[in-house]
Short mmCIF file of C-alpha atoms in Angstrom, two decimals:
data_model
loop_
_atom_site.label_atom_id
_atom_site.label_comp_id
_atom_site.label_asym_id
_atom_site.label_seq_id
_atom_site.Cartn_x
_atom_site.Cartn_y
_atom_site.Cartn_z
CA MET F 1 0.02 -0.09 -0.18
CA SER F 2 1.57 3.27 -0.78
CA LYS F 3 1.49 6.23 1.70
CA ILE F 4 2.04 9.93 1.24
CA PHE F 5 3.42 11.15 4.68
CA ALA F 6 4.73 14.70 4.38
CA ASN F 7 2.75 17.78 3.76
CA MET F 8 4.21 19.35 0.58
CA SER F 9 2.87 23.12 1.24
CA THR F 10 5.67 24.37 3.32
CA ASN F 11 7.38 27.35 1.59
CA GLU F 12 9.99 28.73 3.62
CA PRO F 13 12.73 31.23 2.18
CA ASP F 14 16.41 30.60 2.55
CA THR F 15 17.45 32.88 5.07
CA ASN F 16 21.13 32.74 3.92
CA GLN F 17 20.38 34.22 0.98
CA PRO F 18 20.62 38.02 0.31
CA GLU F 19 17.24 39.83 0.82
CA GLU F 20 16.59 40.05 -3.22
CA VAL F 21 16.79 36.50 -3.57
CA SER F 22 14.79 35.42 -0.90
CA ASN F 23 11.87 37.38 -1.86
CA LYS F 24 9.25 34.83 -2.96
CA ARG F 25 8.51 34.82 -6.84
CA LYS F 26 5.33 32.94 -8.24
CA GLY F 27 3.04 33.33 -11.08
CA GLY F 28 3.68 36.83 -11.56
CA ILE F 29 3.63 37.66 -7.66
CA VAL F 30 6.70 38.84 -5.91
CA GLU F 31 6.63 38.63 -2.11
CA GLY F 32 8.93 41.01 0.05
CA GLY F 33 9.28 42.54 3.22
CA ASP F 34 8.47 45.98 4.46
CA SER F 35 10.84 48.03 6.59
CA GLU F 36 8.84 50.88 7.08
CA ASP F 37 8.42 52.11 10.93
CA SER F 38 4.89 51.24 12.39
CA SER F 39 3.59 54.83 12.50
CA LYS F 40 4.22 55.88 8.88
CA LYS F 41 2.80 52.53 7.74
CA ARG F 42 -0.42 53.04 9.69
CA SER F 43 -0.69 56.00 7.93
CA ARG F 44 -0.26 55.04 4.54
CA LEU F 45 -2.58 52.14 4.78
CA LYS F 46 -5.21 54.46 6.26
CA ASN F 47 -4.96 56.82 3.35
CA GLN F 48 -4.87 53.81 1.11
CA SER F 49 -7.79 52.26 1.80
CA GLY F 50 -10.00 55.31 3.38
CA THR F 51 -10.18 53.12 6.73
CA SER F 52 -7.71 51.60 8.82
CA ARG F 53 -7.10 47.83 7.82
CA PHE F 54 -7.57 45.63 11.04
CA PRO F 55 -6.00 45.27 13.45
CA LEU F 56 -3.54 47.72 13.33
CA SER F 57 -2.20 47.63 16.82
CA ASP F 58 1.37 48.08 17.08
CA SER F 59 2.41 44.36 17.12
CA ASP F 60 0.26 43.95 14.00
CA SER F 61 0.95 47.01 12.14
CA ASN F 62 4.79 45.46 11.89
CA GLU F 63 3.73 42.45 10.23
CA SER F 64 2.35 43.26 6.47
CA LYS F 65 3.49 41.89 3.20
CA ILE F 66 3.50 43.81 -0.12
CA PHE F 67 2.76 41.68 -3.24
CA ASN F 68 3.85 42.68 -6.44
CA ASP F 69 1.06 41.39 -8.74
CA ALA F 70 1.13 40.89 -12.50
CA ILE F 71 -2.74 42.02 -12.54
CA HIS F 72 -3.26 44.42 -9.86
CA GLY F 73 0.28 46.00 -9.32
CA THR F 74 1.25 46.75 -5.34
CA ILE F 75 -1.01 44.52 -3.27
CA THR F 76 -0.33 45.27 0.67
CA VAL F 77 -1.86 42.73 3.20
CA THR F 78 -1.77 43.49 6.88
CA GLY F 79 -2.98 41.61 10.07
CA LEU F 80 -4.88 38.80 10.20
CA CYS F 81 -4.82 38.21 6.59
CA VAL F 82 -0.98 38.07 6.61
CA LYS F 83 -1.45 35.06 9.38
CA ILE F 84 -3.51 33.55 7.51
CA ILE F 85 -1.30 33.70 4.15
CA ASP F 86 1.62 32.17 6.60
CA CYS F 87 -0.04 29.03 7.03
CA PRO F 88 0.95 25.52 5.38
CA GLN F 89 -3.28 25.53 4.66
CA PHE F 90 -2.93 28.27 2.61
CA GLN F 91 0.48 27.88 1.08
CA ARG F 92 -0.74 24.63 -0.49
CA LEU F 93 -2.66 26.94 -2.96
CA ARG F 94 0.86 27.35 -4.68
CA TYR F 95 0.56 23.87 -5.76
CA LEU F 96 -3.25 23.79 -7.30
CA LYS F 97 -2.98 24.86 -11.00
CA GLN F 98 -5.56 27.81 -11.62
CA LEU F 99 -6.80 26.14 -14.69
CA GLY F 100 -6.30 22.40 -14.24
CA GLY F 101 -5.73 20.58 -17.58
CA VAL F 102 -5.22 24.10 -19.56
CA TYR F 103 -1.57 24.42 -18.70
CA PHE F 104 -0.94 21.24 -21.11
CA VAL F 105 -2.33 23.45 -23.80
CA TYR F 106 -1.49 27.00 -22.91
CA PRO F 107 2.21 27.02 -21.57
CA GLY F 108 1.60 30.40 -20.15
CA ALA F 109 -1.27 29.11 -17.97
CA ALA F 110 1.28 28.26 -14.86
CA HIS F 111 -0.67 30.31 -12.70
CA ASN F 112 -1.87 28.93 -9.25
CA ARG F 113 -4.95 29.36 -6.73
CA PHE F 114 -2.35 31.43 -4.33
CA GLU F 115 -2.20 34.61 -6.44
CA HIS F 116 -5.65 34.39 -7.51
CA SER F 117 -6.82 34.31 -4.09
CA ILE F 118 -4.42 37.30 -2.88
CA GLY F 119 -6.00 39.02 -6.15
CA THR F 120 -9.77 38.43 -5.02
CA TYR F 121 -8.90 39.70 -1.63
CA TYR F 122 -7.65 42.95 -3.08
CA LEU F 123 -10.46 43.45 -5.03
CA ALA F 124 -13.08 42.26 -2.09
CA GLY F 125 -11.48 45.30 -0.37
CA LYS F 126 -11.03 47.92 -3.00
CA PHE F 127 -14.68 47.22 -4.09
CA ALA F 128 -16.26 47.00 -0.38
CA ARG F 129 -14.55 50.26 0.38
CA ILE F 130 -15.72 52.23 -2.91
CA LEU F 131 -19.02 51.26 -1.78
CA LYS F 132 -18.51 52.44 1.92
CA GLN F 133 -17.34 55.90 1.00
CA LYS F 134 -20.70 56.19 -0.99
CA HIS F 135 -22.83 54.69 1.55
CA PRO F 136 -21.15 54.42 5.15
CA GLU F 137 -24.29 54.05 6.84
CA GLN F 138 -24.85 50.54 5.14
CA PHE F 139 -21.56 48.91 6.64
CA GLU F 140 -20.92 47.91 10.66
CA GLU F 141 -17.34 47.50 12.40
CA GLY F 142 -15.78 44.60 10.69
CA ASP F 143 -17.74 44.05 7.50
CA ILE F 144 -15.11 45.08 5.29
CA GLU F 145 -12.28 42.77 6.97
CA CYS F 146 -14.77 39.83 6.92
CA ILE F 147 -15.14 40.61 2.80
CA GLU F 148 -11.45 40.53 2.74
CA ILE F 149 -11.13 37.47 4.65
CA ALA F 150 -13.62 35.87 2.72
CA GLY F 151 -11.95 36.68 -0.75
CA LEU F 152 -8.75 35.54 0.61
CA CYS F 153 -10.11 32.24 1.50
CA HIS F 154 -12.88 31.25 -0.95
CA ASP F 155 -10.40 28.94 -2.82
CA LEU F 156 -8.84 27.07 0.00
CA GLY F 157 -11.16 24.14 -0.73
CA HIS F 158 -9.86 23.30 -4.15
CA GLY F 159 -8.22 19.99 -4.94
CA PRO F 160 -5.67 18.78 -7.43
CA PHE F 161 -6.24 20.59 -10.69
CA SER F 162 -8.81 22.73 -9.48
CA HIS F 163 -12.23 21.89 -11.13
CA VAL F 164 -11.24 18.74 -12.36
CA PHE F 165 -11.00 17.28 -8.57
CA ASP F 166 -14.65 18.62 -7.82
CA LYS F 167 -16.25 18.30 -10.96
CA MET F 168 -14.85 15.09 -12.57
CA PHE F 169 -13.17 12.92 -10.01
CA ILE F 170 -15.24 13.13 -7.12
CA PRO F 171 -18.96 12.53 -8.90
CA ARG F 172 -17.07 9.65 -10.44
CA VAL F 173 -16.03 8.29 -6.95
CA ARG F 174 -18.25 9.36 -4.46
CA THR F 175 -21.89 8.85 -6.08
CA ASP F 176 -22.94 8.92 -2.45
CA ILE F 177 -22.54 12.62 -1.58
CA LYS F 178 -22.83 16.10 -3.52
CA TRP F 179 -19.68 18.19 -3.19
CA LYS F 180 -18.55 21.23 -3.79
CA HIS F 181 -15.33 23.03 -3.35
CA GLU F 182 -16.94 25.99 -1.45
CA ASP F 183 -17.96 23.40 1.21
CA ALA F 184 -14.10 22.23 1.79
CA SER F 185 -13.32 26.06 1.45
CA VAL F 186 -15.20 26.59 5.10
CA LYS F 187 -13.89 23.35 6.26
CA MET F 188 -10.05 24.37 5.49
CA LEU F 189 -10.61 27.29 7.05
CA GLU F 190 -11.57 26.21 10.12
CA HIS F 191 -8.92 23.97 10.13
CA LEU F 192 -6.51 26.52 9.25
CA ARG F 193 -7.74 28.64 12.66
CA GLN F 194 -7.43 25.49 15.01
CA ALA F 195 -3.84 24.16 13.41
CA ASN F 196 -2.53 27.57 13.76
CA ASP F 197 -2.19 28.96 17.21
CA GLN F 198 -1.21 32.56 15.57
CA VAL F 199 -4.31 32.72 13.71
CA MET F 200 -6.60 31.29 16.57
CA LYS F 201 -5.19 34.14 18.60
CA ALA F 202 -5.92 36.88 16.23
CA PHE F 203 -9.24 35.61 15.31
CA GLU F 204 -10.04 35.51 18.78
CA GLU F 205 -8.99 39.32 19.27
CA PHE F 206 -11.09 40.27 15.67
CA ASP F 207 -14.17 37.69 16.52
CA THR F 208 -14.85 37.79 20.27
CA ASP F 209 -18.23 36.16 19.99
CA GLY F 210 -17.78 34.05 16.86
CA THR F 211 -20.23 36.01 14.38
CA ARG F 212 -17.60 37.40 12.07
CA LEU F 213 -16.46 34.06 11.70
CA GLU F 214 -19.66 32.63 10.73
CA LEU F 215 -20.10 35.66 8.21
CA ILE F 216 -17.05 34.92 6.56
CA LYS F 217 -18.04 31.35 6.01
CA ASP F 218 -21.60 32.58 4.68
CA LEU F 219 -19.94 35.24 2.30
CA ILE F 220 -17.70 32.37 1.03
CA LEU F 221 -20.95 30.26 -0.16
CA GLY F 222 -22.63 33.05 -1.25
CA GLY F 223 -25.42 33.28 1.29
CA LYS F 224 -27.03 29.76 0.30
CA GLU F 225 -28.94 28.10 2.73
CA THR F 226 -26.57 26.07 5.01
CA GLU F 227 -26.51 24.17 8.34
CA HIS F 228 -23.75 26.55 9.74
CA VAL F 229 -25.62 29.63 9.90
CA LYS F 230 -27.52 29.42 12.99
CA ASP F 231 -26.41 32.97 14.66
CA GLU F 232 -29.10 35.40 14.68
CA LEU F 233 -26.58 38.32 13.93
CA VAL F 234 -25.53 36.58 10.61
CA GLN F 235 -29.02 36.08 9.83
CA GLN F 236 -29.77 39.92 10.17
CA LYS F 237 -26.65 40.33 7.68
CA ARG F 238 -28.47 38.29 5.28
CA LYS F 239 -30.78 41.27 4.66
CA LYS F 240 -28.08 43.43 3.86
CA ARG F 241 -28.06 41.87 0.01
CA PHE F 242 -24.92 43.84 -1.18
CA LEU F 243 -22.68 42.19 1.34
CA TYR F 244 -23.07 38.80 -0.56
CA GLU F 245 -22.84 40.42 -3.89
CA ILE F 246 -18.93 41.60 -3.68
CA VAL F 247 -17.05 38.13 -3.16
CA ALA F 248 -19.44 35.34 -4.35
CA ASN F 249 -22.63 36.77 -6.06
CA ALA F 250 -25.10 33.75 -6.75
CA GLN F 251 -27.78 36.18 -8.03
CA THR F 252 -26.00 37.55 -11.02
CA GLY F 253 -22.50 36.13 -11.28
CA ILE F 254 -20.66 39.68 -11.30
CA ASP F 255 -18.26 39.58 -8.61
CA VAL F 256 -14.37 40.04 -7.45
CA ASP F 257 -13.57 36.65 -7.97
CA LYS F 258 -14.66 36.52 -11.75
CA TRP F 259 -13.06 39.80 -12.22
CA ASP F 260 -9.63 38.53 -11.01
CA TYR F 261 -9.40 35.06 -12.54
CA PHE F 262 -11.04 36.72 -15.77
CA ALA F 263 -8.28 39.45 -15.99
CA ARG F 264 -5.61 37.03 -14.92
CA ASP F 265 -6.79 33.81 -17.07
CA CYS F 266 -6.53 36.41 -19.99
CA HIS F 267 -3.54 37.53 -19.20
CA MET F 268 -1.61 34.27 -18.81
CA LEU F 269 -3.47 32.77 -21.79
CA GLY F 270 -2.88 36.06 -24.26
CA ILE F 271 -6.57 36.51 -24.72
CA LYS F 272 -8.04 39.95 -24.78
CA ASN F 273 -10.26 40.86 -22.15
CA ASN F 274 -12.38 43.78 -22.57
CA PHE F 275 -14.23 44.15 -19.49
CA ASP F 276 -13.26 47.12 -17.13
CA HIS F 277 -13.88 46.12 -13.42
CA ASP F 278 -12.31 49.30 -12.09
CA ARG F 279 -14.94 51.38 -14.19
CA TYR F 280 -17.72 49.04 -12.76
CA MET F 281 -16.85 49.51 -9.01
CA GLU F 282 -16.34 53.44 -9.49
CA LEU F 283 -19.75 53.67 -10.65
CA ALA F 284 -21.74 51.28 -8.58
CA ARG F 285 -23.83 52.29 -5.84
CA ILE F 286 -26.13 50.54 -3.30
CA ILE F 287 -29.84 51.30 -3.51
CA ASP F 288 -32.46 49.95 -1.46
CA VAL F 289 -34.79 47.81 -3.72
CA GLU F 290 -38.35 47.09 -2.61
CA GLY F 291 -38.87 43.41 -1.54
CA GLU F 292 -35.03 42.44 -1.63
CA GLY F 293 -33.26 45.20 0.38
CA PRO F 294 -29.89 47.07 -0.31
CA ARG F 295 -28.74 45.71 -3.38
CA ILE F 296 -25.43 46.78 -5.55
CA CYS F 297 -26.55 48.36 -8.51
CA ALA F 298 -24.77 49.64 -11.96
CA ARG F 299 -24.91 52.63 -13.74
CA ASP F 300 -27.35 52.27 -16.74
CA LYS F 301 -24.57 52.85 -19.50
CA GLU F 302 -22.63 50.06 -17.94
CA GLU F 303 -24.98 47.50 -19.60
CA ASN F 304 -22.48 47.08 -22.73
CA ASN F 305 -19.68 46.61 -20.20
CA LEU F 306 -21.32 43.99 -18.41
CA TYR F 307 -22.18 41.82 -21.37
CA ASP F 308 -18.23 42.25 -22.42
CA MET F 309 -17.96 40.72 -19.00
CA PHE F 310 -19.67 37.61 -20.14
CA HIS F 311 -18.55 37.38 -23.27
CA THR F 312 -14.95 37.10 -21.87
CA ARG F 313 -16.21 34.24 -19.72
CA LEU F 314 -18.13 32.85 -22.98
CA THR F 315 -14.31 32.99 -24.63
CA LEU F 316 -12.60 31.78 -21.95
CA HIS F 317 -14.73 28.52 -22.03
CA ARG F 318 -14.72 28.26 -25.69
CA ARG F 319 -10.61 28.74 -26.18
CA ALA F 320 -9.25 27.27 -22.92
CA TYR F 321 -11.33 25.66 -20.32
CA HIS F 322 -13.43 23.41 -22.92
CA HIS F 323 -10.66 23.30 -25.63
CA GLU F 324 -10.86 19.57 -26.95
CA VAL F 325 -7.23 18.77 -25.82
CA THR F 326 -7.59 20.35 -22.25
CA ARG F 327 -10.41 18.27 -21.84
CA GLY F 328 -8.77 15.07 -23.32
CA VAL F 329 -5.87 15.67 -20.62
CA GLU F 330 -8.35 16.08 -17.73
CA LEU F 331 -9.87 12.76 -18.55
CA MET F 332 -6.75 10.93 -18.37
CA ILE F 333 -6.12 12.86 -15.37
CA VAL F 334 -9.06 11.57 -13.66
CA ASP F 335 -8.65 8.18 -14.81
CA ALA F 336 -5.16 8.21 -12.99
CA LEU F 337 -6.80 9.30 -9.88
CA VAL F 338 -9.57 6.93 -9.92
CA LYS F 339 -7.14 3.72 -10.63
CA ALA F 340 -4.67 5.15 -7.94
CA ASN F 341 -7.62 5.99 -5.43
CA ALA F 342 -7.38 2.26 -4.46
CA THR F 343 -3.70 2.32 -3.34
CA VAL F 344 -2.72 5.44 -2.47
CA ARG F 345 -3.40 6.65 1.33
CA ILE F 346 -2.59 10.00 2.59
CA LEU F 347 -1.90 10.73 6.36
CA GLY F 348 -5.14 12.52 8.03
CA GLN F 349 -6.10 13.24 11.72
CA ASN F 350 -6.07 9.92 12.88
CA ARG F 351 -5.69 7.65 9.87
CA TYR F 352 -4.66 7.02 6.40
CA ARG F 353 -7.16 7.79 3.78
CA LYS F 354 -8.03 7.11 0.33
CA ILE F 355 -7.61 10.24 -2.14
CA SER F 356 -11.39 10.28 -2.45
CA GLU F 357 -11.80 10.15 1.42
CA CYS F 358 -9.26 13.34 1.80
CA ILE F 359 -12.66 15.59 1.70
CA GLU F 360 -13.97 14.34 5.14
CA ASP F 361 -10.26 15.05 6.54
CA MET F 362 -8.86 18.60 6.28
CA GLU F 363 -5.58 17.33 7.72
CA ALA F 364 -5.58 14.85 4.80
CA TYR F 365 -6.84 17.26 2.54
CA SER F 366 -4.52 19.61 3.23
CA LYS F 367 -1.50 17.61 2.14
CA LEU F 368 -3.35 16.85 -1.06
CA ASN F 369 -2.08 19.21 -4.47
CA ASP F 370 -1.30 18.76 -7.92
CA SER F 371 1.86 16.76 -6.99
CA ILE F 372 -0.39 13.69 -6.51
CA LEU F 373 0.50 12.75 -10.37
CA GLN F 374 4.16 12.53 -9.45
CA LEU F 375 3.76 10.91 -6.33
CA VAL F 376 1.88 8.26 -7.96
CA GLU F 377 4.01 8.17 -10.91
CA LEU F 378 7.53 7.57 -8.93
CA PRO F 379 8.06 4.87 -6.57
CA ILE F 380 11.02 6.60 -4.79
CA THR F 381 8.82 9.46 -3.93
CA LEU F 382 6.17 6.76 -2.55
CA GLY F 383 8.70 4.88 -0.90
CA THR F 384 7.54 1.55 -2.17
CA SER F 385 9.33 -1.30 -4.33
CA PRO F 386 7.73 -2.74 -7.45
CA GLN F 387 6.40 -5.64 -5.47
CA GLU F 388 4.28 -3.46 -3.38
CA THR F 389 2.20 -1.95 -6.49
CA ASP F 390 -0.66 -3.44 -7.28
CA SER F 391 -2.44 -3.30 -11.17
CA GLY F 392 -4.33 0.00 -10.31
CA THR F 393 -1.36 1.92 -9.49
CA LEU F 394 0.59 0.41 -12.43
CA GLU F 395 -2.43 1.49 -14.95
CA ALA F 396 -2.11 4.73 -13.39
CA ARG F 397 1.28 5.28 -13.94
CA GLU F 398 0.76 4.28 -17.58
CA ILE F 399 -1.83 6.75 -17.78
CA ILE F 400 0.44 9.54 -16.31
CA GLY F 401 3.09 8.52 -18.54
CA ARG F 402 1.04 8.80 -21.51
CA ILE F 403 0.23 12.20 -20.85
CA TRP F 404 4.15 13.27 -20.45
CA LYS F 405 4.76 11.71 -24.04
CA ARG F 406 1.45 13.60 -25.68
CA ASP F 407 -0.16 10.27 -26.14
CA LEU F 408 -3.60 11.68 -25.09
CA TYR F 409 -7.17 10.59 -25.33
CA LYS F 410 -8.40 11.87 -28.69
CA CYS F 411 -11.79 13.74 -29.16
CA VAL F 412 -13.34 11.97 -32.60
CA GLY F 413 -16.46 13.85 -32.72
CA GLN F 414 -18.45 16.40 -31.18
CA TYR F 415 -22.15 17.02 -31.45
CA ASN F 416 -24.12 20.49 -30.87
CA LEU F 417 -27.57 19.54 -28.93
CA SER F 418 -30.76 21.19 -30.11
CA ALA F 419 -32.45 23.54 -27.50
CA ALA F 420 -35.18 21.07 -27.59
CA ASP F 421 -32.72 18.12 -26.17
CA PRO F 422 -33.09 17.40 -22.49
CA PHE F 423 -29.90 15.58 -22.49
CA THR F 424 -28.17 16.10 -18.91
CA GLN F 425 -24.87 14.65 -17.25
CA ASP F 426 -27.09 11.66 -16.15
CA ASP F 427 -27.80 10.56 -19.27
CA ILE F 428 -24.02 9.62 -20.04
CA PRO F 429 -24.01 5.87 -19.31
CA GLY F 430 -27.16 5.19 -21.30
CA ILE F 431 -25.90 6.91 -24.08
CA LYS F 432 -22.47 5.16 -24.12
CA GLU F 433 -24.50 2.10 -24.39
CA GLU F 434 -26.45 3.19 -26.85
CA ILE F 435 -23.33 3.86 -29.03
CA LEU F 436 -21.73 0.75 -28.05
CA HIS F 437 -24.82 -1.09 -29.81
CA ALA F 438 -25.06 1.24 -32.98
CA GLU F 439 -24.11 -1.61 -34.75
CA LYS F 440 -24.18 -5.76 -33.70
CA GLU F 441 -20.38 -6.16 -33.79
CA THR F 442 -17.88 -3.96 -31.83
CA THR F 443 -14.21 -4.04 -31.21
CA PHE F 444 -14.28 -1.90 -27.95
CA ASP F 445 -16.18 -1.67 -24.57
CA GLY F 446 -17.20 1.25 -22.93
CA GLU F 447 -13.88 1.48 -20.95
CA GLN F 448 -12.10 2.50 -24.13
CA PHE F 449 -14.01 5.77 -24.89
CA ASP F 450 -15.42 8.75 -22.30
CA ILE F 451 -18.10 11.07 -23.12
CA ILE F 452 -18.62 14.60 -21.91
CA LEU F 453 -21.08 17.33 -21.75
CA LYS F 454 -20.09 20.84 -22.52
CA SER F 455 -22.17 24.27 -21.90
CA PHE F 456 -21.01 27.59 -23.59
CA ASP F 457 -23.48 30.25 -21.90
CA TYR F 458 -23.28 33.89 -20.07
CA GLY F 459 -23.21 32.39 -16.60
CA GLN F 460 -26.89 31.82 -16.59
CA LYS F 461 -27.68 29.01 -18.33
CA LYS F 462 -30.44 30.00 -20.98
CA ASP F 463 -31.20 33.07 -19.48
CA ASP F 464 -29.86 36.80 -20.41
CA PRO F 465 -27.50 37.48 -17.29
CA ILE F 466 -28.59 41.35 -17.28
CA THR F 467 -32.06 40.38 -16.66
CA LYS F 468 -31.13 40.30 -13.16
CA VAL F 469 -29.03 43.01 -12.86
CA TRP F 470 -30.30 46.38 -10.93
CA PHE F 471 -29.50 49.42 -12.64
CA TYR F 472 -29.67 53.29 -11.90
CA ASN F 473 -29.29 56.42 -14.00
CA LYS F 474 -27.99 59.78 -13.28
CA SER F 475 -30.85 61.63 -13.05
CA ASN F 476 -32.45 59.58 -10.37
CA PRO F 477 -29.41 57.71 -8.57
CA GLU F 478 -31.46 56.53 -5.65
CA LYS F 479 -34.08 54.66 -7.79
CA ALA F 480 -33.31 50.99 -8.91
CA PHE F 481 -34.76 49.11 -12.10
CA THR F 482 -34.03 46.60 -14.39
CA GLN F 483 -33.28 47.13 -18.01
CA PRO F 484 -36.77 47.03 -20.00
CA GLU F 485 -37.08 44.42 -22.71
CA GLU F 486 -37.82 47.04 -25.63
CA GLN F 487 -34.81 48.85 -24.72
CA LYS F 488 -32.50 45.85 -25.23
CA SER F 489 -29.93 45.79 -28.38
CA TRP F 490 -31.11 44.29 -31.24
CA MET F 491 -27.62 42.82 -31.71
CA LEU F 492 -27.83 40.48 -29.01
CA PRO F 493 -27.82 36.86 -29.26
CA LYS F 494 -31.55 35.28 -29.09
CA ARG F 495 -30.09 32.34 -27.22
CA PHE F 496 -27.54 32.84 -24.28
CA GLN F 497 -26.70 29.12 -24.30
CA GLU F 498 -25.06 26.47 -26.57
CA ARG F 499 -24.42 22.71 -25.30
CA GLU F 500 -22.55 19.82 -27.06
CA ILE F 501 -21.31 16.54 -26.23
CA ALA F 502 -17.69 15.31 -27.20
CA ILE F 503 -16.64 11.57 -27.44
CA TYR F 504 -13.03 10.70 -26.86
CA SER F 505 -11.27 7.56 -27.79
CA LYS F 506 -8.60 6.28 -25.15
CA LYS F 507 -6.62 4.37 -27.81
CA LYS F 508 -5.51 4.73 -31.30
CA GLU F 509 -6.69 1.65 -32.70
CA PHE F 510 -10.11 2.24 -31.79
CA GLU F 511 -10.57 5.82 -32.92
CA GLU F 512 -12.22 5.28 -36.30
CA ASP F 513 -14.84 2.79 -35.15
CA ILE F 514 -15.61 4.84 -32.25
CA ALA F 515 -15.97 7.82 -34.68
CA LYS F 516 -18.27 5.96 -37.14
CA ARG F 517 -20.73 4.63 -33.97
CA PHE F 518 -21.10 8.27 -32.81
CA ARG F 519 -21.76 9.56 -36.03
CA LEU F 520 -24.66 7.17 -36.23
CA TRP F 521 -26.09 7.82 -33.00
CA SER F 522 -25.74 11.41 -33.19
CA ASN F 523 -27.73 11.51 -36.70
CA ALA F 524 -30.62 9.51 -35.14
CA ARG F 525 -30.43 11.89 -32.22
CA LYS F 526 -30.88 15.02 -34.46
CA GLU F 527 -34.10 13.11 -36.00
CA LYS F 528 -35.53 12.74 -32.53
CA PHE F 529 -34.68 16.44 -31.52
CA PRO F 530 -34.69 18.64 -34.20
CA GLU F 531 -33.34 22.16 -33.94
CA ILE F 532 -36.51 24.37 -34.14
CA LYS F 533 -35.16 27.72 -36.03
CA GLU F 534 -36.61 30.56 -34.08
CA GLN F 535 -38.33 32.99 -36.34
CA MET F 536 -36.58 35.93 -36.92
CA THR F 537 -37.53 39.41 -36.13
CA GLN F 538 -38.29 41.62 -38.72
CA MET F 539 -35.56 44.62 -38.60
CA PRO F 540 -36.19 48.18 -40.25
CA GLU F 541 -34.13 48.70 -43.40
CA ALA F 542 -30.84 50.67 -42.88
CA SER F 543 -30.42 54.05 -44.34
CA ASN F 544 -27.47 54.24 -46.83
CA GLN F 545 -26.87 57.55 -45.26
#
């Protein structure tokens, strides 16, 4: 049985090296020290943010970090957030690729969850302070700090290769549960707090009754109904809807988490990002909406800027996240993890855990990162001998070896689903059987191919996301409204979602046969669910002048 003992997330600088060498550099972030005296630093931070960041006691003001970020420039982190960053559970994010398998297609996609989390922290604090400057009566003491911590910690729960783990691996091996990385982020934050005395002490000073910690967890989860929200004060906070529209906006999808990864992913991938989040923040206001409470409202002329944001999302999904080679690599990673799951054990709080069991034990989960592929592949790393490996581990190593050699699963067919087609992820096992029996004789079985479902949309599936956004205009900045249907641009798409399925052959000798059977199946599917052409609206004739 293979066992992993060490936590690979520790990242300590070499104190014997010069200062300029010991500064940490990772994915566009340069992390350095700060030699300012406490009084100057206190003044600078207060002027920078509009309100002093917590806690700025003499001892805590000496603890700050300045990051030179490739996207946002200089980011200063102080107080409790510094203590959180300087923990193994947070440093682990340095070893989680932001874009999973995209790195195998775009060499520039080498950035990690670490720098994205710091960027989200920065934007969350900036946006909250802009809103507080305009509406100080809406904020209570500690609100901004809770928003910042939620932004910093919102991705603590990601597993190896980010969404590959929570959207592909876990659903395949843990059919008994519904699990999301946000749930693990909340658990990991609690584990981080319990496992690090300096963080626990700082939290006790900042959060004397535990209410702020519950609010932070609630902000990470987007204010959705969860069992942990028992505090009456947190329930009261939920009436201030705008607090939940900054870090994880479940209503519209317009939040600082997306702004950072849109900007960061586009920068690293070499894709143009037309959305200006700074302009949006400067023009945003908090307005009391009847029946909903205070909401973040955008200036009416920002509608096109928001469509640019959603179009950027669509572009990233088409060109990177769902690139056919990306998805092929990710299928291979999942197959390797599934086969290794029966053998590999990771030391948790009281016992060794399977990879799939680590989500129940944050001590074990904190040791799980992208290096799992190397740990499975190399016997010397695992401390095992060939006699101790089973067939599953050997098969996992073969798949990993194929990734390094670029002997990848190949996409041999794609089919665009019609709007009338009710196809869902749950239909895939049945569809595989239909493809296998498309002809009487077959040279392969269900283990030789995989089917994936892709969805391209503006973040709200079939709906136009702007219909859920509240706006205001310059003449009446205290009244919120949604955009009337008749004022929408004629150039907007009639449909906001396109879905397709793709089939992958795992071995070259089966590619032609699998592709042929998939064509037979897709032709039959097209007859069963034909595309209904929507009647085009008659447009006025354009003038030649």
